[in-house]
Coordinates of C-alpha atoms in Angstrom, one line a residue:
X1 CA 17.2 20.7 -24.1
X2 CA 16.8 16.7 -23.6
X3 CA 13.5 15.2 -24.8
X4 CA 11.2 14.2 -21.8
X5 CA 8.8 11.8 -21.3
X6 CA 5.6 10.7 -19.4
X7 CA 4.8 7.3 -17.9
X8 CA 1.2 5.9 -17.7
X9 CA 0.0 2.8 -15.8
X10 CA -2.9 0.9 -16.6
X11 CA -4.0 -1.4 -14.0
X12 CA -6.2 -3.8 -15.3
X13 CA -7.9 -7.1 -13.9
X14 CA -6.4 -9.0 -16.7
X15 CA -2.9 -7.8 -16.6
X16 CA -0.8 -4.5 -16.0
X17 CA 0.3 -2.0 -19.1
X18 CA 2.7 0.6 -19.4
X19 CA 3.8 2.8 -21.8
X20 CA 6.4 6.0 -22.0
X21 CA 5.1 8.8 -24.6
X22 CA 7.9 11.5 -25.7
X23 CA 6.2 14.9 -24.6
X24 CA 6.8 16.6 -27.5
X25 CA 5.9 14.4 -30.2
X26 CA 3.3 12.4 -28.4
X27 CA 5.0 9.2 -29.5
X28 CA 4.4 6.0 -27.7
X29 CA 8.1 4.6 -27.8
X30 CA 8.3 1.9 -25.2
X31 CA 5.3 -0.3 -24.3
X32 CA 4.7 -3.4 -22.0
X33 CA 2.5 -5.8 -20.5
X34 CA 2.6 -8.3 -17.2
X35 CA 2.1 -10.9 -17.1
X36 CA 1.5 -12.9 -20.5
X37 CA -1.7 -14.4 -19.6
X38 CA -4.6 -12.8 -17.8
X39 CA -3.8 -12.2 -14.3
X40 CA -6.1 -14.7 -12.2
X41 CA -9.7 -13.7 -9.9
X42 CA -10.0 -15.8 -7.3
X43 CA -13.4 -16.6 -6.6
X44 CA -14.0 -18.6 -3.2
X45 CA -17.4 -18.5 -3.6
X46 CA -19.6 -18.3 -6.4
X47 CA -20.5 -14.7 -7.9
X48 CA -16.9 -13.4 -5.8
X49 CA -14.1 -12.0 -7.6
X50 CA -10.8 -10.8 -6.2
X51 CA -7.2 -10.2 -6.5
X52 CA -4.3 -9.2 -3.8
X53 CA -3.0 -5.8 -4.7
X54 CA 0.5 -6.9 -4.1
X55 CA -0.3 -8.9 -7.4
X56 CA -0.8 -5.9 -9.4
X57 CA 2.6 -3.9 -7.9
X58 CA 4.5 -7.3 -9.1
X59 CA 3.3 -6.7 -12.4
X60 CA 3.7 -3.5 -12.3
X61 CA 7.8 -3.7 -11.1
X62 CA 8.1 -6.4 -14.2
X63 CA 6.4 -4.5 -17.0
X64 CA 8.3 -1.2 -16.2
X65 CA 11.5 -3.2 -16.1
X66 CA 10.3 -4.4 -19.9
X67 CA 10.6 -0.5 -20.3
X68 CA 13.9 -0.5 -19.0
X69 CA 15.4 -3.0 -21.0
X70 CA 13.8 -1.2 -23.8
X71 CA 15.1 2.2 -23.4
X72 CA 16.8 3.0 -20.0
X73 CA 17.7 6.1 -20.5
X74 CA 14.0 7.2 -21.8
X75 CA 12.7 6.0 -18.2
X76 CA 15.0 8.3 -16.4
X77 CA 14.0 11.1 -18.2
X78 CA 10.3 10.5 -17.1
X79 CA 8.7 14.4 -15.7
X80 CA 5.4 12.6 -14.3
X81 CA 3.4 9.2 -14.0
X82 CA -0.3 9.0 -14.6
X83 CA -2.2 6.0 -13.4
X84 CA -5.7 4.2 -14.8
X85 CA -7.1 1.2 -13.4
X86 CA -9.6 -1.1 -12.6
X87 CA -12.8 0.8 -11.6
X88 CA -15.1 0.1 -8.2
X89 CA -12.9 -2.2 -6.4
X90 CA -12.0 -2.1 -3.0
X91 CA -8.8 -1.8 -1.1
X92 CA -8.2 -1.6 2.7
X93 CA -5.2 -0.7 4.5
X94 CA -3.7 -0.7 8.0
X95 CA -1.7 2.4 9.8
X96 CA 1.4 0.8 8.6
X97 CA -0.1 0.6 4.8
X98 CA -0.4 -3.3 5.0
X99 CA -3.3 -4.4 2.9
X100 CA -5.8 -6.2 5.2
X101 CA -7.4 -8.3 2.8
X102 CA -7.7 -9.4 -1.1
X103 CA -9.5 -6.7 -2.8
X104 CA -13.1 -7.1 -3.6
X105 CA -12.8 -5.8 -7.7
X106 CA -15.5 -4.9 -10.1
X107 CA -17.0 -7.9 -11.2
X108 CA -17.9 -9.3 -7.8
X109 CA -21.2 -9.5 -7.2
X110 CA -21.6 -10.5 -2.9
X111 CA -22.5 -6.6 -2.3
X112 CA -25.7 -6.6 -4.4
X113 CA -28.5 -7.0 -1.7
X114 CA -26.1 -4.7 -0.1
X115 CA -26.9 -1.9 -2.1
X116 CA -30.2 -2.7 -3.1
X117 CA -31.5 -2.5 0.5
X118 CA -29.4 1.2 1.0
X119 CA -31.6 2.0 -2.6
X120 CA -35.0 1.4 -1.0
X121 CA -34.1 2.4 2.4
X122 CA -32.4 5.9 2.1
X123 CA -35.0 6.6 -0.7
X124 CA -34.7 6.0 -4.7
X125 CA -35.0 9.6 -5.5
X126 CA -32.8 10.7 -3.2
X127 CA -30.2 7.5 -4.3
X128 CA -30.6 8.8 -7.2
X129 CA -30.6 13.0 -7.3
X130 CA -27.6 13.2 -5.0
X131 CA -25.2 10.0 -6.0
X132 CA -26.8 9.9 -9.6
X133 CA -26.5 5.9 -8.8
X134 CA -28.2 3.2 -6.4
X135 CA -25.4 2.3 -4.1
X136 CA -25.9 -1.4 -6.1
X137 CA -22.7 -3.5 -6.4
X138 CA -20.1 -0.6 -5.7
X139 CA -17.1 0.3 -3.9
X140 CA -19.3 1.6 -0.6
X141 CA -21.4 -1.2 -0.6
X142 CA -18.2 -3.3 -0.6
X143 CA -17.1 -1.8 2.9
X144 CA -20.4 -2.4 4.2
X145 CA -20.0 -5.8 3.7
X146 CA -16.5 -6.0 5.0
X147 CA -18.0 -4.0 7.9
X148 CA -20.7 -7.4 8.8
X149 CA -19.2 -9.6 7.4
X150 CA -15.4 -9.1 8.7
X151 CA -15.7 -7.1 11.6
X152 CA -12.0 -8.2 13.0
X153 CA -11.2 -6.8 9.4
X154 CA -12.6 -3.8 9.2
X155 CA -11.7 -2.7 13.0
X156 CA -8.2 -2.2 11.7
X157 CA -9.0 -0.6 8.6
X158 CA -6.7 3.0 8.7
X159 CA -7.9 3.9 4.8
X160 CA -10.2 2.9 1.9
X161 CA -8.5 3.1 -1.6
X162 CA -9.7 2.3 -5.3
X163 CA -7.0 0.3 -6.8
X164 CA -5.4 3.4 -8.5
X165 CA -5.4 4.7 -5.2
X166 CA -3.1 1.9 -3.7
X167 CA -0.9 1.9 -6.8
X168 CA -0.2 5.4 -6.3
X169 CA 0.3 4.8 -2.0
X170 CA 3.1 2.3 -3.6
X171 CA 4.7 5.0 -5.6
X172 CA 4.6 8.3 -3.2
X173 CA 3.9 6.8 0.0
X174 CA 1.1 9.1 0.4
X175 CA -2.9 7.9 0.5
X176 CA -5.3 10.5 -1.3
X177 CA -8.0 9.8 -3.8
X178 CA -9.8 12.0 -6.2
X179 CA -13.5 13.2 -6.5
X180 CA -13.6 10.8 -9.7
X181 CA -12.8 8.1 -7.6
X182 CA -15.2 8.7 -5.0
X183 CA -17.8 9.3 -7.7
X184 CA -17.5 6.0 -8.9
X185 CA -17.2 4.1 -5.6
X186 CA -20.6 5.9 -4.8
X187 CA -19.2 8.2 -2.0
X188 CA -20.0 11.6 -3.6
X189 CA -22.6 13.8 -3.0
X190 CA -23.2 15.6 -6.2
X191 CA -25.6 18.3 -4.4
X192 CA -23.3 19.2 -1.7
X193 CA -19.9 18.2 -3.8
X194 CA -18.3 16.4 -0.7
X195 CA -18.5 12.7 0.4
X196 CA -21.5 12.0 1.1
X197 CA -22.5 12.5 5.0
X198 CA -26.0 10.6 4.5
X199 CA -24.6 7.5 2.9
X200 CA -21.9 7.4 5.2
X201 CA -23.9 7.2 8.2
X202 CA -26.5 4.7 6.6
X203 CA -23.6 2.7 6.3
X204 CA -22.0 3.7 9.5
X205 CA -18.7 3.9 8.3
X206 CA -16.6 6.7 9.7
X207 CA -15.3 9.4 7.1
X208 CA -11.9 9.3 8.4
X209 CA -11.5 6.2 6.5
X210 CA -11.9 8.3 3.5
X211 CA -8.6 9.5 1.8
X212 CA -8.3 13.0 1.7
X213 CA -8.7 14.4 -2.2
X214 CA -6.4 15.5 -5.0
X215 CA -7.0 16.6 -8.3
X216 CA -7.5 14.3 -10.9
X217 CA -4.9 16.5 -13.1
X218 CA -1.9 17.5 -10.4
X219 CA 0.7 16.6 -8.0
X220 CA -0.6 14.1 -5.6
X221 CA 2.9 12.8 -4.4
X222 CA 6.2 12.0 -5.2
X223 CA 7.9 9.0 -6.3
X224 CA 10.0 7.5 -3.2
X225 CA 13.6 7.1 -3.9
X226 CA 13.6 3.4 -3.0
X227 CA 10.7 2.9 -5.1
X228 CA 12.4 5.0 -8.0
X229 CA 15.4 3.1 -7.5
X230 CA 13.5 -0.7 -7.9
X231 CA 12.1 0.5 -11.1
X232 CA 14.6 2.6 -12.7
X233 CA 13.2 6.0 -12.1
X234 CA 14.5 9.1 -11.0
X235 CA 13.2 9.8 -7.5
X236 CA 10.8 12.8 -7.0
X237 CA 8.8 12.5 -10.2
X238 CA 5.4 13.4 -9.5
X239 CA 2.2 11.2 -9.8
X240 CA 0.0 14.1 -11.9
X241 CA -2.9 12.3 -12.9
X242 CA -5.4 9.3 -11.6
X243 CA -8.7 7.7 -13.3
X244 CA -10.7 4.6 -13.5
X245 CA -10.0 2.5 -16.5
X246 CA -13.2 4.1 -18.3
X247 CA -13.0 7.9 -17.7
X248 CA -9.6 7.2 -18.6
X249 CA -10.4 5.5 -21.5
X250 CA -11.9 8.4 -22.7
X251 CA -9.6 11.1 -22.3
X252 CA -6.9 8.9 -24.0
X253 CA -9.5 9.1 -27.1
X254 CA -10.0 12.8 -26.4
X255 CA -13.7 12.6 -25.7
X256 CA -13.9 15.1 -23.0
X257 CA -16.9 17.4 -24.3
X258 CA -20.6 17.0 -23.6
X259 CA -22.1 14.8 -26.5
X260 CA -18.3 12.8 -27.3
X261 CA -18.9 9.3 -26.6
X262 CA -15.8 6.4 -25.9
X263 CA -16.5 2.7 -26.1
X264 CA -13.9 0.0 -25.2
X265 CA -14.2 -3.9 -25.5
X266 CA -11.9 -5.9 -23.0
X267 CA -12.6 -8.1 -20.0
X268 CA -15.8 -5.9 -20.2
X269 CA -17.5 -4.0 -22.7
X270 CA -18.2 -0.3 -22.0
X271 CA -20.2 2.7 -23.7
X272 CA -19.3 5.9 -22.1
X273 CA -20.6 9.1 -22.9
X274 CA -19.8 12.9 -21.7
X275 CA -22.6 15.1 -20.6
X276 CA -23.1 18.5 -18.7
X277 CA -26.6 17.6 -17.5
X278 CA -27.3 15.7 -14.2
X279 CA -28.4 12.5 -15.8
X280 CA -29.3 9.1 -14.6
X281 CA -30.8 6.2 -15.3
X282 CA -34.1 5.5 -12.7
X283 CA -33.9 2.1 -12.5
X284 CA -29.6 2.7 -11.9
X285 CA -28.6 0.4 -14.9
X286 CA -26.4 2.8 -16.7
X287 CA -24.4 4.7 -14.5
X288 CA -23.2 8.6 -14.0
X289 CA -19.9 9.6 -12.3
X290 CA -17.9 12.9 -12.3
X291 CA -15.5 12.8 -15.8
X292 CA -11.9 13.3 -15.3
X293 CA -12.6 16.8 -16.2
X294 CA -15.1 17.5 -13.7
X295 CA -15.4 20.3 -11.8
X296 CA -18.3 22.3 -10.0
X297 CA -18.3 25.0 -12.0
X298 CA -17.7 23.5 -15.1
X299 CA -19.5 19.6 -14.4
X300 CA -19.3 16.7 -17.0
X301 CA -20.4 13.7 -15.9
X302 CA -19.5 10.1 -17.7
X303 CA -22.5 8.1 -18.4
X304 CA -21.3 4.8 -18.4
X305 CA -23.4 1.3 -19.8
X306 CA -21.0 -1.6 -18.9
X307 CA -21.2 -5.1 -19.9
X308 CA -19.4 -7.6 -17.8
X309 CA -18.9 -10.1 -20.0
X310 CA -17.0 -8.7 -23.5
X311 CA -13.4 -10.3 -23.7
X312 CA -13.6 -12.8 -21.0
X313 CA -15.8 -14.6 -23.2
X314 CA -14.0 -14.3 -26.0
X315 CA -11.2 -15.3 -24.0
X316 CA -13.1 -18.5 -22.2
X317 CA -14.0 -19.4 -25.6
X318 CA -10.6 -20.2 -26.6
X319 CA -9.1 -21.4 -23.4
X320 CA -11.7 -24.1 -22.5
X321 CA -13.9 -24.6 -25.7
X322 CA -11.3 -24.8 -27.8
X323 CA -8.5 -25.7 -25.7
X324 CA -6.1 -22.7 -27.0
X325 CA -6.1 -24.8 -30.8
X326 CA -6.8 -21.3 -32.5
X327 CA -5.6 -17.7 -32.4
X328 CA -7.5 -15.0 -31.3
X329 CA -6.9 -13.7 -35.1
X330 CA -8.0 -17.1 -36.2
X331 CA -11.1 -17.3 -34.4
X332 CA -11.9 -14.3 -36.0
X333 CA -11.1 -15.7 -39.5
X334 CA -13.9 -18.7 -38.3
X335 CA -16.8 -16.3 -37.0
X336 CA -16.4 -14.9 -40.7
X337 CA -17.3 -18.0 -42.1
X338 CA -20.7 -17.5 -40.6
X339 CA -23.5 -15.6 -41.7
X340 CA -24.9 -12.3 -40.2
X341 CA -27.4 -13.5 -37.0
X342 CA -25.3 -17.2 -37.0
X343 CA -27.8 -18.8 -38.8
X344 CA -29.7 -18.7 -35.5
X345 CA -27.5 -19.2 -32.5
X346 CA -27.5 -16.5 -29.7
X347 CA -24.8 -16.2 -27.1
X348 CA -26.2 -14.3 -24.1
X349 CA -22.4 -12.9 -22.8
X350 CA -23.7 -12.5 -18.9
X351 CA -21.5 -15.0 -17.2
X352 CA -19.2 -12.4 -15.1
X353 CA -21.2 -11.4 -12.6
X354 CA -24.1 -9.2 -11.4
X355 CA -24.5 -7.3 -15.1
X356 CA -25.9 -3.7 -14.5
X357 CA -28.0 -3.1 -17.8
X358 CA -30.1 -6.4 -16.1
X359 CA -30.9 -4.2 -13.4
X360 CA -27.8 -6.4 -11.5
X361 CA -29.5 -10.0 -12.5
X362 CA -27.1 -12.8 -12.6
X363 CA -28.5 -14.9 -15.8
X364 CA -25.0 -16.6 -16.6
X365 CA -24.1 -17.3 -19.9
X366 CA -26.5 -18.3 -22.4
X367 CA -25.7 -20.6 -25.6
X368 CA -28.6 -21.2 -27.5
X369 CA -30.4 -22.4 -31.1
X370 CA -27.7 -24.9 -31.9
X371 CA -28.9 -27.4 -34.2
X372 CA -26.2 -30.5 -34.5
X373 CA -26.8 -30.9 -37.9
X374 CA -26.2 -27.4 -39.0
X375 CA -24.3 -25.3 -36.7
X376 CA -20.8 -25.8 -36.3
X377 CA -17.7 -23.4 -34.1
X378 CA -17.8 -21.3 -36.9
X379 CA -21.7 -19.6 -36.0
X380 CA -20.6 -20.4 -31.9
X381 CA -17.9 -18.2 -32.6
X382 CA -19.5 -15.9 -34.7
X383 CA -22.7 -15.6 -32.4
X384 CA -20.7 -14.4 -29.1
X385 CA -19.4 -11.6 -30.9
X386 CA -22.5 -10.2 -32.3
X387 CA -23.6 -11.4 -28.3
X388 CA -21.7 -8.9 -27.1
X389 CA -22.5 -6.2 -29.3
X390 CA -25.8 -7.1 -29.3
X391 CA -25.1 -6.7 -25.2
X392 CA -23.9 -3.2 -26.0
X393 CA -26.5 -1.9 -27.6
X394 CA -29.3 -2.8 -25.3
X395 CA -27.5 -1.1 -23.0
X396 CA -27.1 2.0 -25.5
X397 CA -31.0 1.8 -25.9
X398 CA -31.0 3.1 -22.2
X399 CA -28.7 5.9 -22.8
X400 CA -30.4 6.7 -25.8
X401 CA -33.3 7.0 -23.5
X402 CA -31.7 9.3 -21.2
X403 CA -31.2 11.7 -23.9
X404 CA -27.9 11.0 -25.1
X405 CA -27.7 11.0 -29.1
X406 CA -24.5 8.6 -30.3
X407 CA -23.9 9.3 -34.1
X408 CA -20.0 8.7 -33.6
X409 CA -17.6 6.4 -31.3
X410 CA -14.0 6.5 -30.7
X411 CA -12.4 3.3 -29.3
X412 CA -8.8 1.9 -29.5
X413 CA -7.8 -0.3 -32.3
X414 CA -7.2 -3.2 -29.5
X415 CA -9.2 -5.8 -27.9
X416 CA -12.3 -7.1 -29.5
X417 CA -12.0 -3.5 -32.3
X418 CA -9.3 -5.8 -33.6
X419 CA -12.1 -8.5 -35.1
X420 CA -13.5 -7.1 -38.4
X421 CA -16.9 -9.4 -37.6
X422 CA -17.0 -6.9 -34.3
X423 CA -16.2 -3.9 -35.7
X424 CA -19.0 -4.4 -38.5
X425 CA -21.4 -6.0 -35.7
X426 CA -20.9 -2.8 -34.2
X427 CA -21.4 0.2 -36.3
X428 CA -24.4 -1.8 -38.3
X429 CA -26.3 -2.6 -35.1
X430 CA -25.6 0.7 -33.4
X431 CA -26.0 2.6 -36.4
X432 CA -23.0 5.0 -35.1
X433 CA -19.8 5.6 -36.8
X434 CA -16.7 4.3 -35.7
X435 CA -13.2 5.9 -35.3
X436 CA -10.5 4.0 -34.4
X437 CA -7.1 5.0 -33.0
X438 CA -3.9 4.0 -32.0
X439 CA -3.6 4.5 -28.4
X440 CA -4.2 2.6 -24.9
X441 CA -5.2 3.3 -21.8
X442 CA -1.4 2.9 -20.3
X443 CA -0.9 5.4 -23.4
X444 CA -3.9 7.6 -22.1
X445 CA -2.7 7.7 -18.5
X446 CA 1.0 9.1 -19.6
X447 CA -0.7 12.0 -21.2
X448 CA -2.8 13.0 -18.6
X449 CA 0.3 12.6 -16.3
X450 CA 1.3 15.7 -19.1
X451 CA -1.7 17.7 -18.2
X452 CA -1.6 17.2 -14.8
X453 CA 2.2 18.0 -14.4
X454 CA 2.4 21.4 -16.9
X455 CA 4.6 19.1 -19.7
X456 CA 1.1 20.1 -21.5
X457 CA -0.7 23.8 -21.3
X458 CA -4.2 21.8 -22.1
X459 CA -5.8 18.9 -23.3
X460 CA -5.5 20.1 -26.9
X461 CA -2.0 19.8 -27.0
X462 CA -1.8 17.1 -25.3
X463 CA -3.9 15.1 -27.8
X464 CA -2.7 17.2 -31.0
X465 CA -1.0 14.3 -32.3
X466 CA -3.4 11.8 -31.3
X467 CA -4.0 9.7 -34.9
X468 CA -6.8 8.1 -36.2
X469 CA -6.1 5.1 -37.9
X470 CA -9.6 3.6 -39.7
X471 CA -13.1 4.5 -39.9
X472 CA -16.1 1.6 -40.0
X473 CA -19.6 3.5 -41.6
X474 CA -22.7 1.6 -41.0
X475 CA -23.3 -0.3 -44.4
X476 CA -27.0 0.2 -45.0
X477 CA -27.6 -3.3 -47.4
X478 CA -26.8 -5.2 -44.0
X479 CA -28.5 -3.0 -41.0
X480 CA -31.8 -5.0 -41.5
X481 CA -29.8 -8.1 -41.3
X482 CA -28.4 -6.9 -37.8
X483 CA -31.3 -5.5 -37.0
X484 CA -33.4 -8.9 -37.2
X485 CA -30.5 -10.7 -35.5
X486 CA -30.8 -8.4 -32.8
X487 CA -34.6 -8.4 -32.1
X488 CA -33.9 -12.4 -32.2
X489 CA -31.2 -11.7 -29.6
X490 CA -33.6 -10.0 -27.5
X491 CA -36.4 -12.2 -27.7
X492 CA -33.8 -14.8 -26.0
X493 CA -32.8 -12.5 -23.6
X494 CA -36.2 -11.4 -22.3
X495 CA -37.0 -15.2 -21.1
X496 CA -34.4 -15.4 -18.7
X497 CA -35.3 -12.2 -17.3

């Protein structure tokens, strides 16, 4: 019997992934990435972020071709497609499946007073027993603003989508979404376990312009035969699986029971735990949405802390500070050269928008303590990475307070878990373990394309040859050092809030 495979998507804001996994080994043989260089936000006005979808199919049609040059024959034998991507952003559509307008993606901050009105007005406890969330900066509160702001717009609106959600329209043809997704755009009512009818009508938007659901694990279409033929597919594969970048995150790391907790640190920085209590955070800066494995008689909830800016400032860093002269891997080497708390300089990492552990506060990015005389790139470079982490945990701090106890993390070996200075920030300030493993969320996506299509009888299998590939221990001679570097940290952050 001929080997088959899975293909996952991941449909990021920095660029698009995709890998092919053989079923039965659970080998990633075939991996790429479009385009090179982060993908660009446009921002015409300050605190916006967007990005055409037709940008992210491109990339899409040139990383799978990547696959095909590596292994053509491995891409025809593909048995079903999985898809992650970019949480919270917002796609509209016409009748004809035309996109109306750029999509308005996670990091844009317009809708804020948006949802903060819809928090007071349809009632904070109610916000927050039935959507777990405020509506805050989210997917609904996106429409609304379309809906004043671009009335001519909206008129011809036929469907919402989440980005997954247009990627997969591409594929099959066919627009659906999944409770997940609704979850997460703040549609779902968890006490009813339907869209919600209240919100809806607060933001008098008509339900018809919600996709009808699918499972998050199942056949929600079929690959067109045109389509399969421009990417070198076999037509009538099935599209088995869909999640947000996060949730997805965390099934590609296997955390899918309560208490397991994921953490990834890319464009942004994101704790996410798994819980079977109805959890949330009062003041709506940690978030809870229904887990990939979510149902209503069995519900798990993700509990998500997100930090907007993780990677991209990393990223800005060496693009404009210093003008691309050193490698990620050599901007590492330089943070080392620093001691633990950079001798006194703080980074504040909240330059990418309306940052949710601030209660949505746009404070911008913070440099800070520099003395000329002293401090050199070396403790600039070092201090935005312990930023970050130090970023992380305040927003752990409020899960913690929630109830959630995080001994352990899993995270990919990529991004920002490539720096030993982060890795060591991390487990000595959090005090938590960490695992690392060799997967991605492209990686992720093709195995839950496994579930979803029957290639795999259950999550178990699917992950059995999932391999962990370094542990980080909290080292207690240098937790006090992190520890006072933290509370230093803070003390900065508190007077700009």
């Amino acid at each position: 019997m001929p080997a088959t495979y899975l293909l996952g998507y991941d449909i990021g804001s920095s660029s698009i992934k995709a890998s092919l996994v053989q079923s039965d080994s659970g080998k990633i043989i075939a991996s790429a990435t479009s385009p090179d260089k982060e993908l660009p936000m446009d921002a015409p006005q300050e605190g916006w972020a967007e990005q055409h979808p037709d940008l992210w199919w491109e990339h899409l049609v040139k990383a799978t071709h990547q696959l095909r040059q590596a292994n053509a024959e491995a891409l025809k034998q593909v048995a079903a497609i999985g898809i992650s991507y970019q949480m919270h952003g917002l796609v509209v559509v016409d009748k004809n499946q035309q996109v109306l307008r750029p999509s308005i993606i996670w990091c844009d901050s317009r809708a804020v007073q948006t949802g903060e009105q819809a928090f007071n007005e349809l009632g904070q406890d109610w916000c927050l027993s039935h959507l777990l969330n405020s509506p805050g900066n989210f997917t609904a509160s996106k429409l609304r603003w379309v809906q004043a702001n671009e009335p001519q717009i909206y008129e011809q609106i036929h469907k919402i989508m989440l980005p997954g959600d247009y990627i997969a329209m591409k594929l099959t043809g066919e627009i659906n979404t999944t409770v997940s997704g609704l979850s997460e755009g703040i549609f779902w009512d968890f006490k009813s376990d339907s869209p919600s009818d209240k919100l809806l009508d607060y933001y008098q938007i008509d339900q018809s312009l919600i996709p009808e659901q699918v499972p998050t694990f199942g056949e929600q279409g079929k690959v067109q035969y045109g389509v399969a033929e421009e990417l070198g597919l076999s037509a009538n594969i099935p599209v088995a699986y869909r999640a947000g970048d996060q949730p997805n995150n965390a099934l590609s790391l296997n955390v899918l029971k309560p208490g397991e907790v994921a953490t990834t640190a890319g464009t942004s920085g994101v704790i996410y735990g798994v819980s079977d209590q109805l959890e949330y955070d009062s003041q709506s800066r940690v978030n809870s949405f229904a887990h990939v494995n979510y149902s209503q008689d069995e519900p798990r909830y993700g509990i998500l802390a997100c930090v907007n800016g993780t990677g991209i400032l990393n990223s800005w860093l060496k693009h404009q500070l210093l003008l691309d002269r050193l490698s990620y891997e050599e901007m590492n080497q330089r943070a080392q050269q620093a001691p633990i708390g950079s001798a006194g300089v703080v980074v504040l990492p909240f330059g990418n928008g309306a940052e949710r552990p601030l209660a949505n506060a746009e404070i911008g990015a913070q440099i800070g303590g520099v003395e000329f005389n002293t401090h050199n790139t070396s403790h600039i470079l070092r201090a935005a990475q312990e930023g970050i982490v130090f970023a992380l945990k305040y927003s752990l701090d409020i899960m913690e307070a929630m109830g959630m106890e995080v001994n352990c993390v899993k995270a990919g070996k990529a991004n920002m878990f490539l720096s030993p200075i982060f890795r060591e920030a991390f487990a000595n300030t959090t005090g938590a373990t960490i695992e690392l493993y060799d997967t991605d969320g492209a990686a992720g996506a093709a195995r839950g394309a496994g579930i979803g299509s029957g290639e795999y009888a259950n999550p178990e299998e699917a992950f059995a040859h999932l391999q962990q590939i370094d542990q980080i221990e909290p080292d207690s001679d240098k937790q006090s050092a992190y520890a006072e570097a933290y509370e230093h940290w803070l003390e900065a952050l508190n007077q700009h809030l």
